[in-house]
Coordinates of C-alpha atoms and ligand atoms in Angstrom, one line a residue:
M30 CA -24.6 -0.7 17.8
E31 CA -23.4 2.9 18.0
V32 CA -25.8 5.7 17.0
L33 CA -24.3 8.9 15.8
V34 CA -26.7 11.8 15.5
C35 CA -25.3 14.7 13.4
K36 CA -26.7 18.2 13.5
T37 CA -27.5 18.4 9.8
R38 CA -28.1 16.1 6.9
E39 CA -24.9 17.4 5.2
K40 CA -22.8 16.5 8.2
A41 CA -24.4 13.0 8.4
V42 CA -23.6 12.4 4.7
A43 CA -20.1 13.8 5.1
L44 CA -19.4 11.7 8.2
T45 CA -20.5 8.5 6.4
A46 CA -18.3 9.3 3.5
R47 CA -15.3 10.1 5.8
I48 CA -15.7 6.8 7.6
I49 CA -15.5 5.0 4.2
E50 CA -12.6 7.1 3.1
K51 CA -10.7 6.3 6.3
R52 CA -11.3 2.6 5.8
L53 CA -10.1 2.8 2.2
R54 CA -6.9 4.8 3.1
A55 CA -6.1 2.2 5.8
K56 CA -6.8 -0.8 3.6
P57 CA -6.9 0.1 -0.1
A58 CA -7.8 -3.4 -1.1
S59 CA -11.0 -3.3 1.0
V60 CA -14.1 -5.2 -0.1
L61 CA -16.9 -2.7 0.1
G62 CA -20.6 -3.5 0.1
M63 CA -22.5 -0.7 -1.7
A64 CA -26.0 0.7 -1.4
T65 CA -28.0 2.8 -3.9
G66 CA -30.9 5.1 -3.3
R67 CA -31.2 8.9 -2.9
T68 CA -29.5 9.0 0.5
M69 CA -26.3 7.5 -1.0
E70 CA -26.0 9.9 -3.9
E71 CA -24.4 12.6 -1.8
V72 CA -22.2 10.1 0.0
Y73 CA -20.7 9.1 -3.4
T74 CA -20.3 12.7 -4.4
N75 CA -18.3 13.3 -1.1
L76 CA -16.2 10.2 -1.8
V77 CA -15.4 11.3 -5.3
Q78 CA -14.4 14.8 -3.9
S79 CA -12.2 13.2 -1.3
G80 CA -9.9 11.9 -4.0
V81 CA -9.4 8.6 -2.3
S82 CA -8.3 5.8 -4.6
F83 CA -10.5 2.8 -5.4
A84 CA -7.8 1.2 -7.6
Q85 CA -7.5 -1.9 -5.4
T86 CA -11.0 -1.9 -4.1
T87 CA -13.6 -4.6 -4.7
T88 CA -17.3 -3.8 -4.5
F89 CA -20.5 -5.8 -4.1
N90 CA -23.8 -4.0 -4.4
L91 CA -26.7 -5.0 -2.2
D92 CA -29.4 -5.3 -4.8
E93 CA -30.5 -5.0 -8.4
Y94 CA -34.0 -4.9 -10.1
V95 CA -35.1 -8.0 -11.9
G96 CA -35.7 -7.4 -15.6
L97 CA -33.6 -4.3 -16.1
L98 CA -30.5 -4.4 -18.4
A99 CA -27.3 -3.0 -16.9
E100 CA -27.6 -0.3 -19.5
D101 CA -31.1 0.7 -18.4
P102 CA -30.8 4.2 -16.8
N103 CA -32.8 2.9 -13.8
S104 CA -30.7 -0.1 -13.1
Y105 CA -28.5 0.0 -10.1
A106 CA -25.6 -0.8 -12.4
S107 CA -26.2 2.5 -14.1
Y108 CA -26.7 4.2 -10.8
M109 CA -23.3 3.1 -9.6
R110 CA -21.6 4.2 -12.8
H111 CA -23.3 7.5 -12.8
H112 CA -22.7 8.3 -9.1
L113 CA -19.4 6.7 -8.4
F114 CA -17.6 4.3 -10.8
D115 CA -17.3 6.8 -13.7
H116 CA -15.6 9.3 -11.4
V117 CA -13.0 7.2 -9.6
D118 CA -10.1 5.0 -10.5
I119 CA -12.0 1.8 -9.8
D120 CA -11.2 -1.3 -11.8
L121 CA -14.7 -2.2 -13.2
T122 CA -13.8 -5.9 -13.2
K123 CA -13.7 -5.7 -9.4
T124 CA -17.3 -4.3 -9.2
H125 CA -20.2 -6.6 -8.7
L126 CA -24.0 -6.3 -8.7
P127 CA -26.6 -9.1 -8.5
D128 CA -27.7 -10.3 -11.9
G129 CA -31.4 -9.3 -12.3
M130 CA -31.4 -10.6 -15.9
A131 CA -30.3 -14.1 -15.2
E132 CA -32.5 -16.9 -16.6
D133 CA -31.9 -18.8 -13.4
L134 CA -32.1 -16.1 -10.7
R135 CA -31.6 -18.6 -7.9
A136 CA -28.4 -20.0 -9.4
A137 CA -27.1 -16.5 -10.2
A138 CA -27.8 -15.4 -6.6
Q139 CA -25.9 -18.4 -5.3
A140 CA -23.0 -17.5 -7.6
Y141 CA -23.1 -14.0 -6.2
E142 CA -22.7 -15.3 -2.7
A143 CA -19.8 -17.5 -3.9
E144 CA -18.1 -14.4 -5.4
I145 CA -18.4 -12.6 -2.0
T146 CA -16.8 -15.5 -0.3
K147 CA -14.0 -15.8 -2.8
A148 CA -13.3 -12.1 -2.3
G149 CA -12.8 -12.9 1.4
G150 CA -16.1 -11.4 2.6
I151 CA -17.2 -7.8 2.9
D152 CA -15.1 -5.5 5.1
L153 CA -17.6 -2.6 5.3
Q154 CA -21.2 -2.8 4.2
L155 CA -23.0 0.5 3.5
L156 CA -26.7 0.5 4.1
G157 CA -29.8 2.7 3.8
I158 CA -33.2 2.0 5.3
G159 CA -36.5 1.9 3.4
E160 CA -39.7 3.3 4.6
T161 CA -40.8 -0.4 5.2
G162 CA -37.8 -0.9 7.4
H163 CA -35.9 -2.9 4.8
I164 CA -32.2 -3.2 4.4
G165 CA -31.2 -4.1 0.9
F166 CA -34.5 -5.1 -0.5
N167 CA -35.3 -7.4 2.4
E168 CA -38.9 -6.4 2.7
P169 CA -41.0 -7.1 5.8
F170 CA -41.1 -10.8 6.7
S171 CA -37.9 -11.7 4.9
A172 CA -36.2 -14.4 7.0
L173 CA -33.6 -13.0 9.2
R174 CA -31.4 -15.8 8.0
S175 CA -32.1 -15.1 4.3
R176 CA -29.3 -15.3 1.7
T177 CA -29.1 -13.6 -1.7
R178 CA -32.3 -14.3 -3.7
D179 CA -35.1 -12.6 -5.6
K180 CA -37.8 -10.9 -3.7
V181 CA -41.2 -9.3 -4.5
L182 CA -41.1 -5.6 -3.6
T183 CA -43.9 -4.1 -1.5
P184 CA -46.1 -1.4 -3.1
A185 CA -44.7 1.0 -0.5
T186 CA -41.1 0.4 -1.7
R187 CA -42.2 0.7 -5.4
Q188 CA -43.9 4.0 -4.5
Q189 CA -40.8 5.2 -2.7
N190 CA -38.7 4.5 -5.8
A191 CA -41.3 5.6 -8.4
E192 CA -39.7 9.0 -8.7
C193 CA -36.8 7.6 -10.7
F194 CA -39.3 6.0 -13.1
G195 CA -41.1 9.2 -14.0
G196 CA -43.4 8.9 -10.9
D197 CA -45.2 5.9 -12.3
I198 CA -45.3 3.0 -9.8
N199 CA -46.2 0.6 -12.6
K200 CA -42.9 1.1 -14.2
V201 CA -41.0 0.1 -11.1
P202 CA -40.0 -3.6 -11.4
V203 CA -42.0 -5.9 -9.1
R204 CA -39.0 -8.0 -8.2
A205 CA -35.4 -7.4 -7.2
V206 CA -32.4 -9.6 -6.3
T207 CA -31.0 -8.7 -2.9
M208 CA -28.4 -9.9 -0.5
G209 CA -30.1 -11.6 2.3
V210 CA -30.3 -10.3 5.9
E211 CA -27.8 -13.0 7.0
T212 CA -25.5 -12.2 4.0
I213 CA -25.5 -8.5 5.2
L214 CA -24.9 -9.5 8.8
E215 CA -21.7 -11.4 7.7
A216 CA -20.0 -8.2 6.7
R217 CA -17.3 -7.3 9.2
E218 CA -18.6 -3.8 9.7
L219 CA -22.0 -2.2 9.0
L220 CA -22.6 1.5 8.3
L221 CA -26.2 2.6 8.0
L222 CA -27.1 6.1 7.0
A223 CA -30.6 7.6 7.3
C224 CA -31.7 11.2 6.9
G225 CA -35.0 13.0 7.1
S226 CA -38.3 12.8 9.0
A227 CA -39.7 10.1 6.7
K228 CA -37.2 7.6 8.2
A229 CA -37.7 8.6 11.9
N230 CA -40.4 6.1 12.8
M231 CA -38.6 3.1 11.2
I232 CA -35.3 4.1 12.7
A233 CA -36.7 4.1 16.2
K234 CA -38.4 0.7 15.6
A235 CA -35.3 -0.8 14.1
I236 CA -32.9 0.4 16.8
E237 CA -35.0 0.3 19.9
G238 CA -37.8 -2.1 19.0
P239 CA -37.9 -5.9 19.2
L240 CA -35.8 -7.9 16.7
C241 CA -38.3 -9.0 14.1
A242 CA -38.7 -10.1 10.5
A243 CA -41.4 -7.4 10.1
I244 CA -38.6 -4.8 10.2
T245 CA -35.5 -6.4 8.7
A246 CA -33.3 -3.4 9.8
S247 CA -33.9 -4.6 13.4
A248 CA -31.5 -7.4 12.6
L249 CA -28.6 -4.9 12.9
Q250 CA -29.1 -5.1 16.6
I251 CA -27.2 -8.4 16.7
H252 CA -24.2 -7.3 14.7
Q253 CA -21.1 -6.6 16.8
N254 CA -19.7 -3.8 14.7
C255 CA -22.6 -1.6 13.5
V256 CA -22.7 2.2 13.2
V257 CA -25.9 4.1 12.5
V258 CA -25.4 7.7 11.3
L259 CA -28.5 9.9 11.5
D260 CA -29.5 13.5 11.1
E261 CA -31.7 15.2 13.7
Q262 CA -34.9 14.5 11.8
A263 CA -34.2 10.8 11.4
A264 CA -33.3 10.6 15.1
A265 CA -36.4 12.4 16.2
E266 CA -38.3 9.4 17.6
L267 CA -35.5 7.7 19.4
M268 CA -36.2 7.3 23.1
Q269 CA -32.6 6.6 24.2
R270 CA -31.2 9.6 22.4
E271 CA -29.4 11.0 25.4
Y272 CA -27.6 7.7 26.1
F273 CA -26.6 7.3 22.5
D274 CA -25.1 10.8 22.6
L275 CA -23.3 10.1 25.9
V276 CA -21.7 6.9 24.4
I277 CA -20.3 8.9 21.4
A278 CA -19.1 11.7 23.6
N279 CA -17.1 9.3 25.7
E280 CA -15.6 7.2 22.9
N281 CA -12.2 8.5 21.9
K282 CA -12.3 6.8 18.5
W283 CA -14.9 9.4 17.4
D284 CA -12.6 12.4 18.3
E285 CA -11.3 12.7 14.7
Y286 CA -14.9 13.0 13.4
R287 CA -16.2 15.5 16.0
D288 CA -16.3 18.4 13.4
L289 CA -19.0 16.4 11.5
I290 CA -21.2 15.3 14.4
Ligands
LIG307 C1 -30.6 0.4 -2.1 C2 -31.2 -0.3 -1.0 C3 -32.3 0.2 -0.2 C4 -32.2 1.7 0.1 C5 -33.4 2.2 0.9 C6 -33.3 3.7 1.1 O1 -29.5 -0.4 -2.7 O2 -30.7 -1.4 -0.7 O3 -32.4 -0.5 1.0 O4 -31.0 2.0 0.8 O5 -34.6 1.9 0.2 O6 -33.5 4.4 -0.1 P1 -33.4 6.0 -0.1 O7 -32.0 6.4 0.2 O8 -33.7 6.3 -1.6 O9 -34.4 6.5 0.8

């Protein structure tokens, strides 16, 4: 795992977007794993502004609420259209989200996994981290070998997301379909972005703590190609900060990104 700490939130967001942009320019037919949430909104804004083409790109989102129609303004399908798909040249038939309206959620989740496999697997998976330490909606005690399935959300996650539902936690769906931890770990490259002090404690535990199902983001420790991008606030509780900075300072591959670090 490489940990990149940027001086500001704006730089962290711009760095994340630039990494994605570079991958797309190098391989326009990339398969991208997408995340939603507030942190990603500005990443998508940056990507739209970059002008990079998505014409050949295939996407798979991490998760979707159970019981929300794709047209519902709070669905992640709407989120993706609003923040990215409506503003780029992507072929919508190449975009995928888990089906939270399926009668048989389990069968739909298995079909989603099959679609990912058919597309050749995910090249780059974008990730955020929740205040419960989740990646996707893999809440605490999700199996580290979990696959795409529906999951009950913790009250903390529903509270975290209540803002989009008029501040009313009761309006936030109780369940969501999410890629599993193992599904996520199968992506060839992982890129996690976290900003702000609310994420500092979980970031330190996920990166430097023991590998455990109580904090599913800790599973990233076993991935061979994982980059974590942070702003100073999110990095504030890291104990190995100096070493992380030293690694980045001595890796030539980061030279082209130094203006954003
Ligand atoms: C969203 C997702 C979640 C979020 C996480 C952080 O698709 O999978 O794991 O990335 O909850 O959300 P924000 O950015 O709103 O703090």
